[in-house]
Amino acid sequence: MNKYESATLERMTTPATDWLRLDQQICFSLNAASRAFGGVYRVVLKDLGLTYPQYLVMMVLWEHGELPVKKLGEHLRLDSGTLSPLLKRLEAAGLVRRERSARDERSVQVRLTGEGSALRERAVEVPRRISAATGLDLAEIQDLRARLDRLTAALDAYGTDPAPEPS
Amino acid sequence: MNKYESATLERMTTPATDWLRLDQQICFSLNAASRAFGGVYRVVLKDLGLTYPQYLVMMVLWEHGELPVKKLGEHLRLDSGTLSPLLKRLEAAGLVRRERSARDERSVQVRLTGEGSALRERAVEVPRRISAATGLDLAEIQDLRARLDRLTAALDAYGTDPAPEPS
DNA sequence: CGCAACTTAATTGCGCACAACTAAATTGTG
DNA sequence: CACAATTTAGTTGTGCGCAATTAAGTTGCG
C-alpha cells in the first residue's frame, strides 16, 4: 500500500512528507490570505456599516442594477441559504428592497433603495484603500487575480468530476 | 450616470470606476478561490470525518506533537473563540485530549490520542489529491504560496498600522 | 386538462471566524 | 505581602458558507 515503495523512483522529487508540507503551505497560505483580506475589509468597511460579503452584494447591485436573487447568486457563487438572511439584513438597514416578481412569483427581485444607491458615493474610497493595503501594483494584482481564477476553475472542475483514483 | 460619458478621460489609466472594477476582481477572485478550495477539502476529508479547519489543527499536532491552545492558535492565526469549540469537537470524536497544565493552570495542553495519531496514516493521501485538484505543478504552487504570504504580511501590517489617509 | 418534474427562495442545522466579555491563574511592582 | 496588570481559555453573540429540506410557483408532457 505504500505509495513510494518502488525502488525504481530514484529521482523522485517529492516523497509523501514533502507533499504534505507543500500542501500545508498552500492551504495555510490561501486560508491566511483570505482571512487577512477579511480583516482589512472589516476595518475599511466599518464606517459604511457593511460586512465584506454585504459589500460584494452591493457591488453587484451597483454594477447591474436590480436583479433576482438567483442571478445575484450566480455572480457571487452563493446560494439562497447564504443570500436570504444577508439580504434581509441589507433590507433592515434600508439599503435594498425585495419584492416578489409579478411575472414569476417564485422569483424575488432585489433592488437598491435611494439610500443604497447613495452609499456608492462613499464606497468609491474603498478600492483605493484596499489596493494600498495589499502593497501590490496593478500588474501584480492582475497577475495574481488571473492565477487565482485559473486555480478556482481547476478546483471547480474537480468538484464536478471527482478526480479518478490513480491506478 | 453613464460611467464613461466624460469626453476628456481618453488616456486616463485608472479612473475611480476602474479601480473599483479591479478591486472587485481581486477580492472576488481570492474569495472564490478560498471557497473553491474549501469545497475540494470537504470532499477529500469526508471519509476522515474532518472539516478543513479541523484538518489544519490535526496537521499542526501531527507535526509538533502536544502543545497548548495558545501555541496552536499562533500557528493557525486563530483565537480561543474559534479553537475552544473546535477542540471540543475533536475531543468528542476521540482524536485529542485536553488537560489543564499542572505547571500553569491557565494553560490547556492539547495532545493526540492513539486514534488521533493513527489518523495520520490515512491522511497522507490528502495532499496528493489536493495537489491533483489544483492542476498546478510544484513550481507554480510554491510561487503562488510565496505571493500569498507576501500579500498576507502586507495586509497584516495594514491591520497594525491603519494606513494614514492620503492628503 | 392534470400531474410529474423542475425552478426559485426560504428555512434549518452545523461549523467556522471574530469581537467583546468573563473567569481564573500568574506576574510584576510598590 | 498585597494588589494591579497581564496572560490564557472559555463563553456569548453575530454573521457567513453550505448541505439538506421545505414550500410555492412554473413548465412540460401525455
Tab-separated table of C-alpha atoms (C1' of nucleotides) in Angstrom:
chain	number	residue	atom	x	y	z
A	1	MET	CA	0.000	0.000	0.000
A	2	ASN	CA	2.963	2.285	0.328
A	3	LYS	CA	2.787	4.766	-2.472
A	4	TYR	CA	6.506	5.178	-2.898
A	5	GLU	CA	7.882	1.773	-2.092
A	6	SER	CA	9.076	1.048	-5.601
A	7	ALA	CA	12.882	1.176	-5.642
A	8	THR	CA	12.960	2.481	-9.187
A	9	LEU	CA	11.887	6.006	-8.303
A	10	GLU	CA	15.370	7.367	-7.719
A	11	ARG	CA	14.981	10.954	-8.855
A	12	MET	CA	11.579	11.419	-7.395
A	13	THR	CA	11.366	14.974	-6.248
A	14	THR	CA	8.513	14.739	-3.782
A	15	PRO	CA	8.232	11.988	-1.206
A	16	ALA	CA	4.992	11.888	0.751
A	17	THR	CA	6.242	14.033	3.586
A	18	ASP	CA	7.271	16.811	1.212
A	19	TRP	CA	3.929	16.775	-0.492
A	20	LEU	CA	2.373	17.029	2.888
A	21	ARG	CA	4.442	20.029	3.806
A	22	LEU	CA	3.915	21.783	0.492
A	23	ASP	CA	0.243	21.238	0.625
A	24	GLN	CA	0.161	22.517	4.120
A	25	GLN	CA	1.842	25.645	2.877
A	26	ILE	CA	-0.573	26.294	0.049
A	27	CYS	CA	-3.703	25.684	2.086
A	28	PHE	CA	-2.307	27.587	5.053
A	29	SER	CA	-1.291	30.424	2.789
A	30	LEU	CA	-4.546	30.740	0.958
A	31	ASN	CA	-6.550	30.477	4.135
A	32	ALA	CA	-4.386	33.064	5.852
A	33	ALA	CA	-4.516	35.446	2.899
A	34	SER	CA	-8.268	35.172	2.687
A	35	ARG	CA	-8.730	35.930	6.364
A	36	ALA	CA	-6.164	38.725	6.293
A	37	PHE	CA	-8.137	40.306	3.474
A	38	GLY	CA	-11.256	39.924	5.529
A	39	GLY	CA	-9.641	41.810	8.362
A	40	VAL	CA	-8.691	44.744	6.168
A	41	TYR	CA	-12.127	44.910	4.601
A	42	ARG	CA	-13.664	44.802	8.049
A	43	VAL	CA	-11.708	47.899	9.051
A	44	VAL	CA	-12.270	49.761	5.794
A	45	LEU	CA	-15.982	48.947	5.561
A	46	LYS	CA	-16.785	49.701	9.164
A	47	ASP	CA	-17.986	53.241	8.628
A	48	LEU	CA	-20.134	52.104	5.716
A	49	GLY	CA	-21.840	49.682	8.075
A	50	LEU	CA	-21.223	46.776	5.708
A	51	THR	CA	-19.589	43.402	6.114
A	52	TYR	CA	-17.362	42.137	3.348
A	53	PRO	CA	-19.967	39.770	1.836
A	54	GLN	CA	-22.563	42.519	2.044
A	55	TYR	CA	-20.166	44.801	0.208
A	56	LEU	CA	-19.799	42.207	-2.537
A	57	VAL	CA	-23.566	42.075	-2.908
A	58	MET	CA	-23.773	45.857	-3.073
A	59	MET	CA	-21.037	45.924	-5.712
A	60	VAL	CA	-23.042	43.595	-7.921
A	61	LEU	CA	-26.156	45.705	-7.429
A	62	TRP	CA	-24.302	48.940	-8.161
A	63	GLU	CA	-22.994	47.442	-11.359
A	64	HIS	CA	-26.018	45.520	-12.625
A	65	GLY	CA	-28.906	47.308	-11.002
A	66	GLU	CA	-31.967	45.406	-9.897
A	67	LEU	CA	-31.807	41.637	-10.275
A	68	PRO	CA	-33.311	38.437	-8.873
A	69	VAL	CA	-31.702	36.500	-6.030
A	70	LYS	CA	-30.801	33.733	-8.440
A	71	LYS	CA	-28.705	35.990	-10.657
A	72	LEU	CA	-27.084	37.579	-7.637
A	73	GLY	CA	-26.099	34.111	-6.501
A	74	GLU	CA	-24.592	33.266	-9.858
A	75	HIS	CA	-22.421	36.370	-9.810
A	76	LEU	CA	-21.174	35.611	-6.309
A	77	ARG	CA	-21.274	31.802	-6.317
A	78	LEU	CA	-23.608	31.900	-3.349
A	79	ASP	CA	-26.916	30.146	-2.787
A	80	SER	CA	-30.115	31.309	-1.144
A	81	GLY	CA	-29.043	29.752	2.136
A	82	THR	CA	-26.419	32.455	2.393
A	83	LEU	CA	-28.148	35.226	0.476
A	84	SER	CA	-31.612	35.165	2.027
A	85	PRO	CA	-30.553	36.184	5.542
A	86	LEU	CA	-27.878	38.525	4.190
A	87	LEU	CA	-30.398	40.320	2.002
A	88	LYS	CA	-32.785	40.504	4.909
A	89	ARG	CA	-30.122	42.365	6.868
A	90	LEU	CA	-29.444	44.712	3.968
A	91	GLU	CA	-33.171	45.350	3.768
A	92	ALA	CA	-33.357	46.007	7.511
A	93	ALA	CA	-30.501	48.505	7.024
A	94	GLY	CA	-32.597	50.268	4.389
A	95	LEU	CA	-30.185	49.629	1.522
A	96	VAL	CA	-32.296	47.295	-0.623
A	97	ARG	CA	-35.861	46.211	-1.104
A	98	ARG	CA	-37.025	42.714	-2.011
A	99	GLU	CA	-40.219	42.114	-3.905
A	100	ARG	CA	-41.754	39.061	-5.458
A	101	SER	CA	-41.748	39.347	-9.197
A	102	ALA	CA	-45.243	39.749	-10.618
A	103	ARG	CA	-44.361	37.767	-13.720
A	104	ASP	CA	-42.852	34.820	-11.849
A	105	GLU	CA	-43.995	34.518	-8.292
A	106	ARG	CA	-41.077	32.227	-7.449
A	107	SER	CA	-38.556	34.944	-8.114
A	108	VAL	CA	-37.607	37.722	-5.716
A	109	GLN	CA	-36.341	40.919	-7.245
A	110	VAL	CA	-33.664	42.770	-5.304
A	111	ARG	CA	-33.334	46.477	-5.947
A	112	LEU	CA	-31.412	49.351	-4.412
A	113	THR	CA	-33.170	51.962	-2.343
A	114	GLY	CA	-32.156	55.593	-2.689
A	115	GLU	CA	-30.011	55.122	0.367
A	116	GLY	CA	-28.437	52.024	-1.151
A	117	SER	CA	-27.581	53.871	-4.353
A	118	ALA	CA	-26.242	56.819	-2.408
A	119	LEU	CA	-23.883	54.577	-0.471
A	120	ARG	CA	-21.945	54.047	-3.669
A	121	GLU	CA	-20.578	57.557	-3.412
A	122	ARG	CA	-18.979	56.748	-0.097
A	123	ALA	CA	-17.798	53.335	-1.311
A	124	VAL	CA	-15.619	54.652	-4.114
A	125	GLU	CA	-12.974	55.241	-1.460
A	126	VAL	CA	-12.803	51.568	-0.587
A	127	PRO	CA	-10.930	50.043	-3.519
A	128	ARG	CA	-8.086	52.513	-3.328
A	129	ARG	CA	-7.615	51.845	0.359
A	130	ILE	CA	-7.684	48.097	-0.172
A	131	SER	CA	-5.219	48.339	-3.012
A	132	ALA	CA	-2.933	50.391	-0.824
A	133	ALA	CA	-3.128	47.767	1.906
A	134	THR	CA	-2.061	44.977	-0.445
A	135	GLY	CA	1.210	46.697	-1.267
A	136	LEU	CA	0.868	45.411	-4.818
A	137	ASP	CA	0.863	47.384	-8.033
A	138	LEU	CA	-1.743	46.965	-10.723
A	139	ALA	CA	0.236	44.436	-12.756
A	140	GLU	CA	0.820	42.241	-9.749
A	141	ILE	CA	-2.819	42.394	-8.743
A	142	GLN	CA	-3.939	41.429	-12.204
A	143	ASP	CA	-1.445	38.601	-12.396
A	144	LEU	CA	-2.453	37.248	-9.027
A	145	ARG	CA	-6.105	37.530	-9.952
A	146	ALA	CA	-5.513	35.555	-13.139
A	147	ARG	CA	-3.712	32.801	-11.246
A	148	LEU	CA	-6.447	32.598	-8.661
A	149	ASP	CA	-9.137	32.429	-11.313
A	150	ARG	CA	-7.357	29.564	-13.036
A	151	LEU	CA	-6.992	27.831	-9.700
A	152	THR	CA	-10.677	28.268	-8.938
A	153	ALA	CA	-11.641	26.873	-12.320
A	154	ALA	CA	-9.472	23.812	-11.757
A	155	LEU	CA	-10.862	23.260	-8.286
A	156	ASP	CA	-14.439	23.625	-9.503
A	157	ALA	CA	-13.782	21.127	-12.265
A	158	TYR	CA	-12.597	18.674	-9.619
A	159	GLY	CA	-15.866	19.217	-7.817
A	160	THR	CA	-17.935	18.185	-10.820
A	161	ASP	CA	-15.538	15.408	-11.862
A	162	PRO	CA	-14.059	13.982	-8.651
A	163	ALA	CA	-10.599	13.118	-9.975
A	164	PRO	CA	-10.327	9.447	-10.827
A	165	GLU	CA	-8.172	7.458	-8.447
A	166	PRO	CA	-4.700	6.998	-9.950
A	167	SER	CA	-4.118	3.379	-10.850
B	1	MET	CA	-24.835	58.388	-14.671
B	2	ASN	CA	-23.003	56.753	-17.554
B	3	LYS	CA	-19.609	55.810	-16.204
B	4	TYR	CA	-17.599	56.897	-19.235
B	5	GLU	CA	-19.548	59.832	-20.565
B	6	SER	CA	-16.852	62.434	-19.999
B	7	ALA	CA	-15.022	63.024	-23.251
B	8	THR	CA	-11.878	64.170	-21.506
B	9	LEU	CA	-10.930	60.838	-19.958
B	10	GLU	CA	-9.191	59.459	-23.007
B	11	ARG	CA	-5.836	58.201	-21.726
B	12	MET	CA	-6.505	58.099	-18.039
B	13	THR	CA	-5.220	54.779	-16.766
B	14	THR	CA	-7.271	54.317	-13.622
B	15	PRO	CA	-10.366	56.408	-13.014
B	16	ALA	CA	-12.176	55.575	-9.801
B	17	THR	CA	-14.554	53.218	-11.550
B	18	ASP	CA	-11.664	51.149	-12.944
B	19	TRP	CA	-10.098	50.863	-9.541
B	20	LEU	CA	-13.444	49.698	-8.364
B	21	ARG	CA	-13.589	47.029	-11.026
B	22	LEU	CA	-10.025	45.840	-10.442
B	23	ASP	CA	-10.533	45.663	-6.759
B	24	GLN	CA	-13.706	43.775	-7.298
B	25	GLN	CA	-11.760	41.283	-9.315
B	26	ILE	CA	-9.084	40.662	-6.732
B	27	CYS	CA	-11.442	40.337	-3.794
B	28	PHE	CA	-13.871	38.242	-5.826
B	29	SER	CA	-11.052	36.050	-7.016
B	30	LEU	CA	-9.495	35.473	-3.649
B	31	ASN	CA	-12.830	34.838	-2.041
B	32	ALA	CA	-13.834	32.427	-4.781
B	33	ALA	CA	-10.523	30.576	-4.689
B	34	SER	CA	-10.703	30.196	-0.958
B	35	ARG	CA	-14.203	28.764	-1.082
B	36	ALA	CA	-13.397	26.530	-4.024
B	37	PHE	CA	-10.523	25.104	-2.001
B	38	GLY	CA	-12.896	24.568	0.875
B	39	GLY	CA	-15.178	22.566	-1.373
B	40	VAL	CA	-12.394	20.254	-2.514
B	41	TYR	CA	-11.155	19.726	1.028
B	42	ARG	CA	-14.691	18.969	2.129
B	43	VAL	CA	-14.916	16.166	-0.417
B	44	VAL	CA	-11.444	14.785	0.231
B	45	LEU	CA	-11.705	14.941	4.024
B	46	LYS	CA	-15.164	13.465	4.238
B	47	ASP	CA	-14.103	9.904	4.894
B	48	LEU	CA	-11.651	11.086	7.550
B	49	GLY	CA	-14.552	12.731	9.350
B	50	LEU	CA	-12.705	16.054	9.493
B	51	THR	CA	-13.575	19.544	8.383
B	52	TYR	CA	-10.897	21.645	6.756
B	53	PRO	CA	-10.108	23.713	9.875
B	54	GLN	CA	-10.033	20.532	11.950
B	55	TYR	CA	-7.594	19.066	9.453
B	56	LEU	CA	-5.349	22.115	9.849
B	57	VAL	CA	-5.348	21.632	13.612
B	58	MET	CA	-4.506	17.940	13.218
B	59	MET	CA	-1.675	18.811	10.841
B	60	VAL	CA	-0.128	21.072	13.453
B	61	LEU	CA	-0.496	18.393	16.111
B	62	TRP	CA	0.993	15.714	13.860
B	63	GLU	CA	3.954	17.955	13.212
B	64	HIS	CA	4.551	19.494	16.620
B	65	GLY	CA	3.049	16.932	18.971
B	66	GLU	CA	1.341	18.062	22.140
B	67	LEU	CA	1.034	21.795	22.643
B	68	PRO	CA	-1.085	24.399	24.444
B	69	VAL	CA	-4.085	26.075	22.845
B	70	LYS	CA	-2.161	29.333	22.703
B	71	LYS	CA	0.634	27.872	20.554
B	72	LEU	CA	-1.893	26.132	18.353
B	73	GLY	CA	-3.558	29.472	17.808
B	74	GLU	CA	-0.291	31.128	16.867
B	75	HIS	CA	0.444	28.514	14.239
B	76	LEU	CA	-3.016	28.875	12.724
B	77	ARG	CA	-3.724	32.559	13.432
B	78	LEU	CA	-6.829	31.552	15.349
B	79	ASP	CA	-8.010	32.583	18.797
B	80	SER	CA	-9.701	30.629	21.550
B	81	GLY	CA	-13.105	31.767	20.354
B	82	THR	CA	-12.604	29.570	17.320
B	83	LEU	CA	-10.373	26.890	18.799
B	84	SER	CA	-12.211	26.080	22.019
B	85	PRO	CA	-15.354	24.687	20.393
B	86	LEU	CA	-13.365	23.125	17.542
B	87	LEU	CA	-11.120	21.281	20.012
B	88	LYS	CA	-14.137	20.196	21.965
B	89	ARG	CA	-15.474	18.537	18.824
B	90	LEU	CA	-12.139	16.861	18.116
B	91	GLU	CA	-12.156	15.602	21.679
B	92	ALA	CA	-15.706	14.306	21.318
B	93	ALA	CA	-14.532	12.491	18.179
B	94	GLY	CA	-11.809	10.847	20.257
B	95	LEU	CA	-8.903	12.378	18.340
B	96	VAL	CA	-7.419	14.617	21.033
B	97	ARG	CA	-7.473	15.112	24.771
B	98	ARG	CA	-7.319	18.446	26.571
B	99	GLU	CA	-5.854	18.777	30.033
B	100	ARG	CA	-5.029	21.732	32.202
B	101	SER	CA	-1.315	22.098	32.587
B	102	ALA	CA	-0.158	21.338	36.121
B	103	ARG	CA	2.588	23.952	35.906
B	104	ASP	CA	0.341	26.743	34.699
B	105	GLU	CA	-3.313	26.222	35.460
B	106	ARG	CA	-4.323	28.814	32.890
B	107	SER	CA	-2.934	26.747	30.052
B	108	VAL	CA	-4.667	23.794	28.410
B	109	GLN	CA	-2.465	21.178	26.828
B	110	VAL	CA	-3.801	19.536	23.675
B	111	ARG	CA	-2.446	16.104	22.830
B	112	LEU	CA	-3.262	13.414	20.307
B	113	THR	CA	-4.947	10.207	21.361
B	114	GLY	CA	-3.859	6.922	19.805
B	115	GLU	CA	-6.743	7.278	17.413
B	116	GLY	CA	-5.683	10.812	16.557
B	117	SER	CA	-2.128	9.713	15.801
B	118	ALA	CA	-3.367	6.778	13.784
B	119	LEU	CA	-5.468	9.052	11.605
B	120	ARG	CA	-2.259	10.440	10.176
B	121	GLU	CA	-1.737	7.241	8.205
B	122	ARG	CA	-4.985	7.776	6.390
B	123	ALA	CA	-4.328	11.494	5.930
B	124	VAL	CA	-1.148	11.083	3.906
B	125	GLU	CA	-3.402	10.554	0.904
B	126	VAL	CA	-4.919	14.000	1.228
B	127	PRO	CA	-2.157	16.311	-0.016
B	128	ARG	CA	-1.636	14.406	-3.220
B	129	ARG	CA	-5.321	14.510	-4.013
B	130	ILE	CA	-5.491	18.234	-3.266
B	131	SER	CA	-2.451	18.930	-5.380
B	132	ALA	CA	-4.010	16.995	-8.217
B	133	ALA	CA	-7.162	19.064	-7.906
B	134	THR	CA	-5.283	22.345	-8.223
B	135	GLY	CA	-3.913	21.417	-11.626
B	136	LEU	CA	-0.697	23.207	-10.690
B	137	ASP	CA	2.822	21.851	-10.670
B	138	LEU	CA	5.168	22.241	-7.746
B	139	ALA	CA	6.855	25.381	-9.012
B	140	GLU	CA	3.531	27.110	-9.569
B	141	ILE	CA	2.295	26.112	-6.142
B	142	GLN	CA	5.416	27.420	-4.477
B	143	ASP	CA	5.301	30.649	-6.419
B	144	LEU	CA	1.653	31.205	-5.584
B	145	ARG	CA	2.289	30.406	-1.949
B	146	ALA	CA	5.100	32.952	-1.829
B	147	ARG	CA	2.911	35.628	-3.374
B	148	LEU	CA	0.094	34.905	-0.952
B	149	ASP	CA	2.431	35.003	2.033
B	150	ARG	CA	3.765	38.395	0.955
B	151	LEU	CA	0.210	39.597	0.483
B	152	THR	CA	-0.788	38.374	3.937
B	153	ALA	CA	2.186	40.092	5.519
B	154	ALA	CA	1.270	43.360	3.832
B	155	LEU	CA	-2.367	43.072	4.857
B	156	ASP	CA	-1.426	42.267	8.452
B	157	ALA	CA	0.874	45.269	8.552
B	158	TYR	CA	-2.050	47.418	7.463
B	159	GLY	CA	-4.032	45.987	10.350
B	160	THR	CA	-1.484	47.102	12.907
B	161	ASP	CA	-0.809	50.431	11.187
B	162	PRO	CA	-4.088	51.546	9.622
B	163	ALA	CA	-2.683	53.312	6.585
B	164	PRO	CA	-2.665	57.069	7.033
B	165	GLU	CA	-5.200	58.939	4.966
B	166	PRO	CA	-3.571	60.423	1.886
B	167	SER	CA	-3.730	64.209	1.987
C	1	DC	C1'	-56.577	19.388	-18.680
C	2	DG	C1'	-53.889	17.005	-14.903
C	3	DC	C1'	-49.969	15.687	-12.870
C	4	DA	C1'	-44.983	14.933	-12.559
C	5	DA	C1'	-40.611	17.313	-12.980
C	6	DC	C1'	-38.284	21.329	-12.394
C	7	DT	C1'	-37.186	26.018	-10.556
C	8	DT	C1'	-36.727	29.554	-7.030
C	9	DA	C1'	-36.452	31.189	-2.267
C	10	DA	C1'	-36.595	30.364	2.295
C	11	DT	C1'	-35.577	27.650	6.354
C	12	DT	C1'	-32.940	24.584	9.412
C	13	DG	C1'	-28.875	22.871	11.280
C	14	DC	C1'	-23.969	22.714	11.796
C	15	DG	C1'	-19.403	24.558	11.834
C	16	DC	C1'	-16.073	28.402	11.395
C	17	DA	C1'	-14.356	33.468	12.247
C	18	DC	C1'	-14.148	37.124	15.101
C	19	DA	C1'	-15.288	40.823	18.553
C	20	DA	C1'	-16.380	41.541	23.188
C	21	DC	C1'	-16.547	39.912	27.549
C	22	DT	C1'	-15.752	36.789	31.723
C	23	DA	C1'	-13.128	33.845	34.849
C	24	DA	C1'	-9.134	32.198	36.732
C	25	DA	C1'	-4.184	31.979	37.297
C	26	DT	C1'	0.250	34.210	37.041
C	27	DT	C1'	3.452	38.028	37.127
C	28	DG	C1'	5.213	42.331	38.384
C	29	DT	C1'	5.641	46.217	41.376
C	30	DG	C1'	5.390	49.119	45.307
D	1	DC	C1'	2.998	40.622	51.133
D	2	DA	C1'	-0.931	42.965	48.547
D	3	DC	C1'	-2.825	44.338	44.606
D	4	DA	C1'	-2.924	45.855	39.844
D	5	DA	C1'	-1.746	44.379	35.233
D	6	DT	C1'	-1.211	40.631	32.210
D	7	DT	C1'	-1.986	36.089	30.319
D	8	DT	C1'	-4.809	32.153	28.980
D	9	DA	C1'	-9.172	29.767	27.943
D	10	DG	C1'	-13.758	29.803	27.643
D	11	DT	C1'	-18.376	31.953	26.601
D	12	DT	C1'	-21.691	34.761	24.083
D	13	DG	C1'	-23.468	36.879	20.152
D	14	DT	C1'	-23.401	37.976	15.219
D	15	DG	C1'	-22.649	36.847	10.598
D	16	DC	C1'	-21.049	33.863	6.718
D	17	DG	C1'	-20.952	29.197	3.982
D	18	DC	C1'	-23.008	25.195	2.752
D	19	DA	C1'	-25.829	20.843	2.790
D	20	DA	C1'	-30.377	19.258	3.179
D	21	DT	C1'	-35.030	20.099	3.274
D	22	DT	C1'	-39.452	22.598	2.508
D	23	DA	C1'	-42.861	25.410	0.160
D	24	DA	C1'	-44.685	27.564	-3.581
D	25	DG	C1'	-44.850	28.536	-8.441
D	26	DT	C1'	-43.980	27.201	-13.291
D	27	DT	C1'	-43.315	24.149	-17.159
D	28	DG	C1'	-43.806	20.181	-19.890
D	29	DC	C1'	-45.835	16.078	-21.441
D	30	DG	C1'	-49.214	12.536	-22.053
